[in-house]
CSV table of C-alpha atoms in Angstrom, one decimal:
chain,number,residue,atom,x,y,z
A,1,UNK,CA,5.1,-23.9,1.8
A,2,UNK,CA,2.7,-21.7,0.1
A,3,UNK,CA,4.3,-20.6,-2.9
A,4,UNK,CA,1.9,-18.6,-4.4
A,5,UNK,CA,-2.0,-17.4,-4.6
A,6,UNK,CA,-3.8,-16.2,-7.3
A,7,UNK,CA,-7.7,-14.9,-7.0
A,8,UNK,CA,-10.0,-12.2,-6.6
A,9,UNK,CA,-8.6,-9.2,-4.7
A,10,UNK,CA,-11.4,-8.8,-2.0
A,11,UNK,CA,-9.7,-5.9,-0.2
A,12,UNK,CA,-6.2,-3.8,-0.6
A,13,UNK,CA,-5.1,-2.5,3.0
A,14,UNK,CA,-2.4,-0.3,4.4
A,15,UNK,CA,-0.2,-3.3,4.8
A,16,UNK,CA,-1.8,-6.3,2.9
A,17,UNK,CA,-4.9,-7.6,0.8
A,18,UNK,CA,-7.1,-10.0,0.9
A,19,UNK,CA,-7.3,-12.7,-2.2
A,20,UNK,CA,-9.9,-15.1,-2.7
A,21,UNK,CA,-8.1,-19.0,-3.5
A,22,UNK,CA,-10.3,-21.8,-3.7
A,23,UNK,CA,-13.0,-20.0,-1.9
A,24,UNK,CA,-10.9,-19.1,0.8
A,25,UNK,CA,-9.7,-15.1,1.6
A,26,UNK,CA,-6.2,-15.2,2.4
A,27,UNK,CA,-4.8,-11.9,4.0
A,28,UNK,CA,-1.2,-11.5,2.6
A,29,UNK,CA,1.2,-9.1,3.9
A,30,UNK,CA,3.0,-7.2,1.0
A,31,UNK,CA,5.3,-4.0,0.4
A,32,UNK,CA,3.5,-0.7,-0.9
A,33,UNK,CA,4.7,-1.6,-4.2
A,34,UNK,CA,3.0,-4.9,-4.3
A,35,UNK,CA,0.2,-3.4,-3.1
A,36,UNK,CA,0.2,-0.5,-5.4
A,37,UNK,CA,-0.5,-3.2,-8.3
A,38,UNK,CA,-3.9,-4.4,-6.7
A,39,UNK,CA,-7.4,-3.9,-7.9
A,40,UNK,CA,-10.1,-4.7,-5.5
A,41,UNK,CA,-12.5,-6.7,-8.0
A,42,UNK,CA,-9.6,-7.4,-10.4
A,43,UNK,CA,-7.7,-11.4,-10.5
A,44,UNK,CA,-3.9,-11.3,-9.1
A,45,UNK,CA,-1.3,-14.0,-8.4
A,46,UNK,CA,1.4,-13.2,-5.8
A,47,UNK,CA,4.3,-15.1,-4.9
A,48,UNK,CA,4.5,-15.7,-1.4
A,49,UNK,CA,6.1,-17.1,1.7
A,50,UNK,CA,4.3,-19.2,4.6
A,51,UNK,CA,6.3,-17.5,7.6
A,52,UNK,CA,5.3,-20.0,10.5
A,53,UNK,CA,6.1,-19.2,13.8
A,54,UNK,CA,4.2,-21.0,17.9
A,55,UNK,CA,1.4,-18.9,17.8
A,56,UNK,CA,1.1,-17.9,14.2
A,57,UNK,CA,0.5,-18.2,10.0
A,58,UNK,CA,2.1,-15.3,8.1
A,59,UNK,CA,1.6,-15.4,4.6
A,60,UNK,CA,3.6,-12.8,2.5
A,61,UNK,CA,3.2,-12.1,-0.7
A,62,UNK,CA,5.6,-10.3,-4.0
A,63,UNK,CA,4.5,-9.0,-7.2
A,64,UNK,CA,7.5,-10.8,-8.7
A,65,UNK,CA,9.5,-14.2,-7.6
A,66,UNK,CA,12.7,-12.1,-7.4
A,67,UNK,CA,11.2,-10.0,-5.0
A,68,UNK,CA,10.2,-13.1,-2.8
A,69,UNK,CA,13.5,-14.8,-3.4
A,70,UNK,CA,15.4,-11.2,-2.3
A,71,UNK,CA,12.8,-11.4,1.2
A,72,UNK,CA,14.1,-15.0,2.2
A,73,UNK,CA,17.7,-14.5,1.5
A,74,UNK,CA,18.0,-11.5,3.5
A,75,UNK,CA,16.5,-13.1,6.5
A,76,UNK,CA,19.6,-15.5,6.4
A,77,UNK,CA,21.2,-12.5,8.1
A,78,UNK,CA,21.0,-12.7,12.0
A,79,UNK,CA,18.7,-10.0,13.9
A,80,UNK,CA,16.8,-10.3,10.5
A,81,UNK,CA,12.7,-11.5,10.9
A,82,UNK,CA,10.1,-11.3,8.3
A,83,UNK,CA,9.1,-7.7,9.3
A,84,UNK,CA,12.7,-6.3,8.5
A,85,UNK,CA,12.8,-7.5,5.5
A,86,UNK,CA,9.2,-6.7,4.0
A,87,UNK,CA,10.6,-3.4,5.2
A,88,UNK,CA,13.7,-3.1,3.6
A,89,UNK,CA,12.0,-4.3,0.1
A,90,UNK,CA,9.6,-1.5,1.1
A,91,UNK,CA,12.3,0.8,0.5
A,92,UNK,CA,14.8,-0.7,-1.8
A,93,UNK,CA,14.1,-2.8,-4.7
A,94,UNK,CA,16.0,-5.8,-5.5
A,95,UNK,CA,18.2,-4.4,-7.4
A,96,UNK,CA,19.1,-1.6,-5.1
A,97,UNK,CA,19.8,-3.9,-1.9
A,98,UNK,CA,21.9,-5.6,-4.2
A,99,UNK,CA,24.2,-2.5,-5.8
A,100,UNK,CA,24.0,-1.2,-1.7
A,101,UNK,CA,25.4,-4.5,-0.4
A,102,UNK,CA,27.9,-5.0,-3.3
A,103,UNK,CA,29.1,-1.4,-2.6
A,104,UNK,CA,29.0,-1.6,1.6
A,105,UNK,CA,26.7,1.5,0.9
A,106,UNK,CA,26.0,1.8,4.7
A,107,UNK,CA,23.9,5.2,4.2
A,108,UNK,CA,21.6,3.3,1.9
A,109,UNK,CA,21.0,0.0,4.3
A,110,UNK,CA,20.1,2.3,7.1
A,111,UNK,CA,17.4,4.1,5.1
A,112,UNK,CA,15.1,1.5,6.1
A,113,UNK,CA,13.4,1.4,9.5
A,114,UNK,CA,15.1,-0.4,11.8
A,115,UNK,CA,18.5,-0.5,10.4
A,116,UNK,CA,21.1,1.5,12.2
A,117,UNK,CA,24.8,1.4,11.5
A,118,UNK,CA,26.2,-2.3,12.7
A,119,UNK,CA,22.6,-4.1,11.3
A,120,UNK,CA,24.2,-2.2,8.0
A,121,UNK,CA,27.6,-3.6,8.3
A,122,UNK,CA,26.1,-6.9,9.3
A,123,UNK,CA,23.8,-7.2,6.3
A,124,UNK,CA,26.9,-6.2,4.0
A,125,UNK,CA,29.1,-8.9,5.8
A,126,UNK,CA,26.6,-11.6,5.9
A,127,UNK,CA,25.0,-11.3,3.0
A,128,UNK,CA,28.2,-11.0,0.9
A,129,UNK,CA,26.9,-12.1,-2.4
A,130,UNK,CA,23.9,-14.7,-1.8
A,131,UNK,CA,21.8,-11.7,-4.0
A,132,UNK,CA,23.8,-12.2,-6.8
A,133,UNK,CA,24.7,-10.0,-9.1
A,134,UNK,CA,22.3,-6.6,-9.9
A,135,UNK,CA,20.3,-7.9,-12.7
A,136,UNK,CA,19.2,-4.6,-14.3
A,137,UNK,CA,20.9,-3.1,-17.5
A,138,UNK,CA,19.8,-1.1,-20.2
A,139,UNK,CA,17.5,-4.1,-21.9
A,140,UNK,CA,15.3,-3.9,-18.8
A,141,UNK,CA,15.0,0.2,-19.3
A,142,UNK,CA,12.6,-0.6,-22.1
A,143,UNK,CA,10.9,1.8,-24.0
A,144,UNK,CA,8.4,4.4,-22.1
A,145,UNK,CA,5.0,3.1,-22.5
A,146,UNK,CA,2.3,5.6,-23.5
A,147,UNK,CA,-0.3,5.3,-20.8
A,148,UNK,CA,0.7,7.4,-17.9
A,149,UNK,CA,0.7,5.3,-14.8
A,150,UNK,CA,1.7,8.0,-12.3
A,151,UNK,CA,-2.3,7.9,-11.1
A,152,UNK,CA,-1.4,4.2,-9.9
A,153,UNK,CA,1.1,5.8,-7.4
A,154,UNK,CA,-1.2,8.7,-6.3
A,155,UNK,CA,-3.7,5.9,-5.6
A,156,UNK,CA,-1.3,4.0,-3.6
A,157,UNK,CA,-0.4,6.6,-1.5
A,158,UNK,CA,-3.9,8.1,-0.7
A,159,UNK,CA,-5.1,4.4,0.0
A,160,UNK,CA,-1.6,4.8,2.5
A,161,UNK,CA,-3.6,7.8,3.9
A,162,UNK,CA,-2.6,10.6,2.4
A,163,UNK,CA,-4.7,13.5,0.8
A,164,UNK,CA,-4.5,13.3,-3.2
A,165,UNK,CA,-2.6,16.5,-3.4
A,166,UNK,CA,-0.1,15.7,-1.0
A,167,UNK,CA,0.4,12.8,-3.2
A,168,UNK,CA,0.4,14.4,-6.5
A,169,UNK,CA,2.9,16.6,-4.8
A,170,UNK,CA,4.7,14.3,-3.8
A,171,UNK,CA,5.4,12.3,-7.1
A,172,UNK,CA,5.5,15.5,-8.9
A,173,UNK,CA,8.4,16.5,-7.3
A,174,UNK,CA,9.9,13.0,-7.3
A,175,UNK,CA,9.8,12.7,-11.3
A,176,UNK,CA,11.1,16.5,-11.3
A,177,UNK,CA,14.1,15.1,-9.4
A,178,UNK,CA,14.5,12.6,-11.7
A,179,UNK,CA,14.3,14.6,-14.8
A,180,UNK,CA,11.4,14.0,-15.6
A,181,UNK,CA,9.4,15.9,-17.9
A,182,UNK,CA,6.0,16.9,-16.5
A,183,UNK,CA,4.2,15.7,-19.7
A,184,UNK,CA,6.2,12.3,-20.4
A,185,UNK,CA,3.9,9.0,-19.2
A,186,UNK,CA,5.7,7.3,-16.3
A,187,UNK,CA,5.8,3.8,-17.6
A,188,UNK,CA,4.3,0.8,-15.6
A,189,UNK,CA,7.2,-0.9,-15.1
A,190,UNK,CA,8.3,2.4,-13.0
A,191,UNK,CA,5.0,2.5,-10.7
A,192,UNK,CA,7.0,0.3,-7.9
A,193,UNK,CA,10.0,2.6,-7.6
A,194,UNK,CA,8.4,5.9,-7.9
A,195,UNK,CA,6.6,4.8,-5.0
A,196,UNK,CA,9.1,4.1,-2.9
A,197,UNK,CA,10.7,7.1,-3.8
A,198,UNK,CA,7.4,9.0,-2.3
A,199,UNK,CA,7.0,7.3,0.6
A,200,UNK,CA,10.9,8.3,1.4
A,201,UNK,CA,10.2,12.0,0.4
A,202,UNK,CA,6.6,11.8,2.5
A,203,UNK,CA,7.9,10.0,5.7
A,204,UNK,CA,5.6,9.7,8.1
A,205,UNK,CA,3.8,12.6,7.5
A,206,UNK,CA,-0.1,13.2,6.4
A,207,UNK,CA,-1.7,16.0,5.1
């Protein structure tokens, strides 16, 4: 298995990049958030998963090994392919699949294409407690950072194809619904949740 590649970025897509290893461009498939954290130009290493199937070589790749681990577990789960899940962690993080399916939070679970009420119930059934525990806690809130990295999301959305208001928009009124203060930096650590957050409020709309 392909555990991870690290490279150039050559290209950053809708749905995946392409990273130079060894010469080679491999085209990953990755979540917005992953994405989001891309530089065309700029050296990344993603942790990935060699999905093989008759007629094809699907490489997917996760800013973080929990993120990878959290995309094979969940495809323990029957009705559950590589798709679903790159969805679901397009939606939830981690951490919030975890607190969804430690809670039977149904209303969450179906928040991500492709997930109606019983593919809920079986994820919450099935799953049971192969995530583990939620691994966040205030140690992990750290300290707000004092770049503002809200212009990583904006980017990620208008390379998602929408218009740069619409995404400052967008955010804005994500971080107002948060309570947070127009002036106060979003910290980097934030960049991958805000973003899923504004691709919820956006749905498939462009503008």
């Amino acid at each position: 298995m392909i555990a991870s590649v690290r490279g150039e970025v050559l290209a950053v897509g809708i749905d995946r990049a392409v990273v130079e290893t060894g010469g080679v461009g491999l085209s990953v498939l990755a979540t917005p958030s992953t994405l989001a954290l891309l530089r065309v130009g700029e050296h990344a290493r993603l942790h990935t998963t060699l999905v093989v199937r008759e007629d094809s070589f699907t490489l997917y790749g996760f800013a973080d090994v929990d993120e990878r681990e959290t995309f094979d577990t969940v495809q323990t789960v029957s009705g559950i392919g590589p798709r679903t899940a790159l969805a679901m962690l397009a939606v939830l993080s981690p951490d919030a699949l975890r607190g969804a399916v430690a809670d039977g939070n149904l209303t969450t679970l179906m928040k991500v294409p492709g997930i109606g009420r019983k593919g809920a119930q079986r994820l919450v059934l099935e799953l049971g407690d192969k995530l583990g525990p939620v691994r966040g806690g205030a140690a992990a809130e750290a300290a707000v950072a004092v770049v503002d990295h809200r212009v990583k999301v904006v980017e990620a959305l208008e390379g998602l194809g929408w218009t740069a208001r619409t995404a400052e928009d967008a955010v804005s009124d994500v971080l107002t619904a948060r309570g947070h203060a127009a002036d106060e930096p979003l910290a980097e650590g934030d960049v991958p949740d805000v973003l899923r957050a504004s691709l919820r409020m956006l749905g498939g709309r462009r503008g």
